[in-house]
PDB file of C-alpha atoms in Angstrom:
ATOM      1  CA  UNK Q   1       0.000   0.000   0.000  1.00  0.00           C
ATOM      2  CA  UNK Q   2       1.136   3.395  -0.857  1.00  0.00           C
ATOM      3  CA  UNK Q   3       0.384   6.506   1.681  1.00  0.00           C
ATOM      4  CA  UNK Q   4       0.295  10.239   0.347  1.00  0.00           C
ATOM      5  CA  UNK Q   5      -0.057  12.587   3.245  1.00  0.00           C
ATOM      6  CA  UNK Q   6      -1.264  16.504   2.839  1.00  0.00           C
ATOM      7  CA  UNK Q   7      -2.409  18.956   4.812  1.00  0.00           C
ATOM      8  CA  UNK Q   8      -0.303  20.217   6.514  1.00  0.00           C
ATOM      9  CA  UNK Q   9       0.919  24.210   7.055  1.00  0.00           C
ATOM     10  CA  UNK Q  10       1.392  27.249   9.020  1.00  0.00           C
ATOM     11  CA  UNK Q  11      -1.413  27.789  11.481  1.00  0.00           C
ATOM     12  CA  UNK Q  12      -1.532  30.348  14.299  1.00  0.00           C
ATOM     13  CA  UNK Q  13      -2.231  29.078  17.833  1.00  0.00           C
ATOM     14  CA  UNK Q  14      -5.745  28.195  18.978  1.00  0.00           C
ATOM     15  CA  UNK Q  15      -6.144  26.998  15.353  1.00  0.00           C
ATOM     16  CA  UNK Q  16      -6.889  24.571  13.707  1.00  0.00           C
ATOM     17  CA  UNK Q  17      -5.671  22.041  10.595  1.00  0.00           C
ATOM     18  CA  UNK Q  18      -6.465  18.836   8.848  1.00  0.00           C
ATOM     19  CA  UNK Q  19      -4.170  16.241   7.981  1.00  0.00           C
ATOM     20  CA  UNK Q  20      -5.300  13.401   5.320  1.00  0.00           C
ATOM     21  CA  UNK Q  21      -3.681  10.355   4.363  1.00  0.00           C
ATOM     22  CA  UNK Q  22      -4.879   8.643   1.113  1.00  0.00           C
ATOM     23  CA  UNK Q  23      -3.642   5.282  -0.029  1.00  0.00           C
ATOM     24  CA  UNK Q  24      -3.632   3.584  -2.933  1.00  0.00           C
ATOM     25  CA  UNK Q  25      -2.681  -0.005  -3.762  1.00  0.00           C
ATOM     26  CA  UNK Q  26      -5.507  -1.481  -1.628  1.00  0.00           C
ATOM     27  CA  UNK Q  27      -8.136  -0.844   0.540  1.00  0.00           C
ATOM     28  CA  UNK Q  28      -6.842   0.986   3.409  1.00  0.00           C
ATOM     29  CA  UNK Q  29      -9.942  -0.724   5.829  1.00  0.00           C
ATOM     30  CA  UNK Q  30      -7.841  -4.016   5.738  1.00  0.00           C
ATOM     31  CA  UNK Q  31      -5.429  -2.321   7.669  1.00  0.00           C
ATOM     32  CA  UNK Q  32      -4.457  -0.283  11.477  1.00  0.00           C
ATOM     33  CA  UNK Q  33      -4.286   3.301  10.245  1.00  0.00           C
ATOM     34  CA  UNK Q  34      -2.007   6.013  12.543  1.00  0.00           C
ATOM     35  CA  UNK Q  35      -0.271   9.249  12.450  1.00  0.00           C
ATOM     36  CA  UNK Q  36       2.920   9.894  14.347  1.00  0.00           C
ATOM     37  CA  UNK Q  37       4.997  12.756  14.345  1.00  0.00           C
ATOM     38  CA  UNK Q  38       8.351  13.986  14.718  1.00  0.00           C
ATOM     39  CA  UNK Q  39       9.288  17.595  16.100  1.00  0.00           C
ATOM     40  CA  UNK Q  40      12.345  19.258  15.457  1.00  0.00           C
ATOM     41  CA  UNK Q  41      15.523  17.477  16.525  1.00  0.00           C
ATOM     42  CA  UNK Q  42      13.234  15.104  18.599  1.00  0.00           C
ATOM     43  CA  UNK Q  43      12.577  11.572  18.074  1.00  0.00           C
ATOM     44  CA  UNK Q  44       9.360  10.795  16.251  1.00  0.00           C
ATOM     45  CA  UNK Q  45       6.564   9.939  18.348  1.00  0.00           C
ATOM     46  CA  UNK Q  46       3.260   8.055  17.874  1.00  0.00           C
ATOM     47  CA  UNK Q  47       0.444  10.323  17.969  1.00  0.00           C
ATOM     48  CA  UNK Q  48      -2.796   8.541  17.029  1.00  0.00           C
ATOM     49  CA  UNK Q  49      -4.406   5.541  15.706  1.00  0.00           C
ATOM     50  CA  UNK Q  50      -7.214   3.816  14.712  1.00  0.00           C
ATOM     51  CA  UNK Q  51      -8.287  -0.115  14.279  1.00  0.00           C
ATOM     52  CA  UNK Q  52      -8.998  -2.149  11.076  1.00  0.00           C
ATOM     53  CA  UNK Q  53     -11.875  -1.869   9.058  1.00  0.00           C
ATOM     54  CA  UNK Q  54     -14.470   0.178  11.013  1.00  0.00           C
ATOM     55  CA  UNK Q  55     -12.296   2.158  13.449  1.00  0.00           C
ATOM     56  CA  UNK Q  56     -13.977   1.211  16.574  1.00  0.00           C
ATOM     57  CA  UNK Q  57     -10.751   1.664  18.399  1.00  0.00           C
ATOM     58  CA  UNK Q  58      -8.468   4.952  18.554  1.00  0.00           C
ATOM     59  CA  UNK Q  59      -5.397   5.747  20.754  1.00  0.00           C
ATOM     60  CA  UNK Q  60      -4.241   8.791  21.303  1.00  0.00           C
ATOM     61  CA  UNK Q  61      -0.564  10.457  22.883  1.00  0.00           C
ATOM     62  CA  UNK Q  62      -1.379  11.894  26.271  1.00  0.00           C
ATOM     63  CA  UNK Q  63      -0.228  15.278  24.325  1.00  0.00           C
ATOM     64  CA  UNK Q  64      -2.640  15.552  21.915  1.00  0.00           C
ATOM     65  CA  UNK Q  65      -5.849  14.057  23.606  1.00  0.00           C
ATOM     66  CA  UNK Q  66      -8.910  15.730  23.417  1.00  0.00           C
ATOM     67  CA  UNK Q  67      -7.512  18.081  20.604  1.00  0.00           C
ATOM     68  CA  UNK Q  68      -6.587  15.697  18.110  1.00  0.00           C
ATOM     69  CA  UNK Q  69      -9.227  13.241  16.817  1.00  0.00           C
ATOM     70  CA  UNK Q  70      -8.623  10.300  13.965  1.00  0.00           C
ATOM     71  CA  UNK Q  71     -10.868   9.018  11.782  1.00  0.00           C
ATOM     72  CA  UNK Q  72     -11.347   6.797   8.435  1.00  0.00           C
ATOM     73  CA  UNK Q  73     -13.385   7.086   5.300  1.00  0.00           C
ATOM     74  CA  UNK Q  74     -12.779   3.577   3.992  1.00  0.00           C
ATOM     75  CA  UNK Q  75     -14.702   4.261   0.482  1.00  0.00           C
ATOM     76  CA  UNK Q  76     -12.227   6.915   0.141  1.00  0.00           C
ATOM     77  CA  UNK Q  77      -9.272   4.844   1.365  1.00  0.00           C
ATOM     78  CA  UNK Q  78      -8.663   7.976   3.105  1.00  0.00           C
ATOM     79  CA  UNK Q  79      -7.748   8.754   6.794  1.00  0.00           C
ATOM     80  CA  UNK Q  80      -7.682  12.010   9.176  1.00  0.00           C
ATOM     81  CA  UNK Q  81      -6.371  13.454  11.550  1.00  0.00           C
ATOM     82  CA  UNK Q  82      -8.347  16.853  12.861  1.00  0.00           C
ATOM     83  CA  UNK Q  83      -6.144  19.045  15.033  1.00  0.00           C
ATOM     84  CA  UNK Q  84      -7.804  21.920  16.786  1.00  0.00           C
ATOM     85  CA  UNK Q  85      -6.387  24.072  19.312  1.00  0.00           C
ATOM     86  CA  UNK Q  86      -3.051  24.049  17.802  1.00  0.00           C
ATOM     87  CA  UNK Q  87       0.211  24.750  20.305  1.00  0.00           C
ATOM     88  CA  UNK Q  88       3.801  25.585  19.189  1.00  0.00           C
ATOM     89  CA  UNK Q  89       4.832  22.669  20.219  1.00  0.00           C
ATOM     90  CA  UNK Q  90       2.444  20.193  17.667  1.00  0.00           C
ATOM     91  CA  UNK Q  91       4.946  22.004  15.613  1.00  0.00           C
ATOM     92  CA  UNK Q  92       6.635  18.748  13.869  1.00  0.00           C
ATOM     93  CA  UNK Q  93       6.564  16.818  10.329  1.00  0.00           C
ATOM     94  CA  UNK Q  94       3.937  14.515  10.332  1.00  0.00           C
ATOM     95  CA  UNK Q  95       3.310  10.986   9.074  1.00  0.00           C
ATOM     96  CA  UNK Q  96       0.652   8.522   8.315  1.00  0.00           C
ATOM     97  CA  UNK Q  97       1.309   4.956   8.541  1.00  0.00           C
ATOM     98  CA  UNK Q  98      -0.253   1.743   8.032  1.00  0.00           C
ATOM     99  CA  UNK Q  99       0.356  -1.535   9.662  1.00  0.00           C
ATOM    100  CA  UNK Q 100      -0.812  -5.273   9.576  1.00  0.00           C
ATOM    101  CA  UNK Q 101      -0.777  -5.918  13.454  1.00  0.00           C
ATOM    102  CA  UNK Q 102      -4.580  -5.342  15.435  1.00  0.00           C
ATOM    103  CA  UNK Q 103      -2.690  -3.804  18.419  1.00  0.00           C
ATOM    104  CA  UNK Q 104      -3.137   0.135  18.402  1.00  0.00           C
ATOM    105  CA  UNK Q 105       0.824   0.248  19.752  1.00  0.00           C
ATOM    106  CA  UNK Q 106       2.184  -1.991  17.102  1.00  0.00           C
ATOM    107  CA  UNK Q 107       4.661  -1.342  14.438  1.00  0.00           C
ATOM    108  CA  UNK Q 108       3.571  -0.321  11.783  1.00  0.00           C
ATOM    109  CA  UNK Q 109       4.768  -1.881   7.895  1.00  0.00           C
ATOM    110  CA  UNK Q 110       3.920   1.190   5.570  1.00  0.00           C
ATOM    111  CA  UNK Q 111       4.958   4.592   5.508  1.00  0.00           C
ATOM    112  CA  UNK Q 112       4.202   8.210   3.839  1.00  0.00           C
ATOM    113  CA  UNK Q 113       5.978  10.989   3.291  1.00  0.00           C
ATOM    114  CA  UNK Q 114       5.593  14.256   5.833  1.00  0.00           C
ATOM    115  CA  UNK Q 115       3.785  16.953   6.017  1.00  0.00           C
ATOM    116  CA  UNK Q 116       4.928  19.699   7.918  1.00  0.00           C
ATOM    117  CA  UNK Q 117       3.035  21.616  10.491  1.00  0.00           C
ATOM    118  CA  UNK Q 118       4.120  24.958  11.692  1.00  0.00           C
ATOM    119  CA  UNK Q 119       2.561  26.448  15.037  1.00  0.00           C
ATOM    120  CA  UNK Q 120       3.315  29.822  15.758  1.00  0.00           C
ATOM    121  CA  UNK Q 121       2.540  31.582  18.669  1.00  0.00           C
TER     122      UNK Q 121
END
């Protein structure tokens, strides 16, 4: 499966952005869909996921919850991430990511190319 993410860009704080992540190469319902992120000169971190087919299940990073939400349109083969109440520090490339396992932790198999968000305060 390929991943193309977009979205991304300069956003003021208190707003708000959202990322998408569209594959291609099969249906992105047969597989754990999540978004991690890496800030400048920081390791990347896991940010937020969501199960298999009907996305029942989502996990979030302590950092992000109750700003951040994920969710999947699997007719699109297309998957979100809505980020409101931006910070400086969400400021980091993001990726999307797409892995075989059921676990929301796992490691994940497939991987997109950033897109960077930009917080300023």
């Amino acid at each position: 499966v390929q991943l193309q993410a977009s979205g991304g860009g300069l956003v003021q704080a208190g707003g708000s952005l959202r990322l998408s992540c569209a594959a291609s190469g099969r249906s992105s319902a047969a597989y754990l869909m999540g978004w991690f992120r890496q800030p400048p000169g920081k390791e990347r971190e896991r940010t937020a996921a969501i199960s298999r087919n009907d996305g029942y299940s989502t996990y979030y990073a302590d950092s992000v919850k109750g700003r951040f939400t994920i969710s999947r349109d699997n007719a699109k083969n297309t998957v979100y991430l809505q980020m409101n109440s931006l910070k400086p520090e969400d400021t980091a490339v993001y990726y999307c990511a797409a892995g075989t396992a059921y676990s929301l932790t796992s490691e994940y198999n497939y991987w997109g190319q950033g897109t960077q968000v930009t917080v300023s305060s």
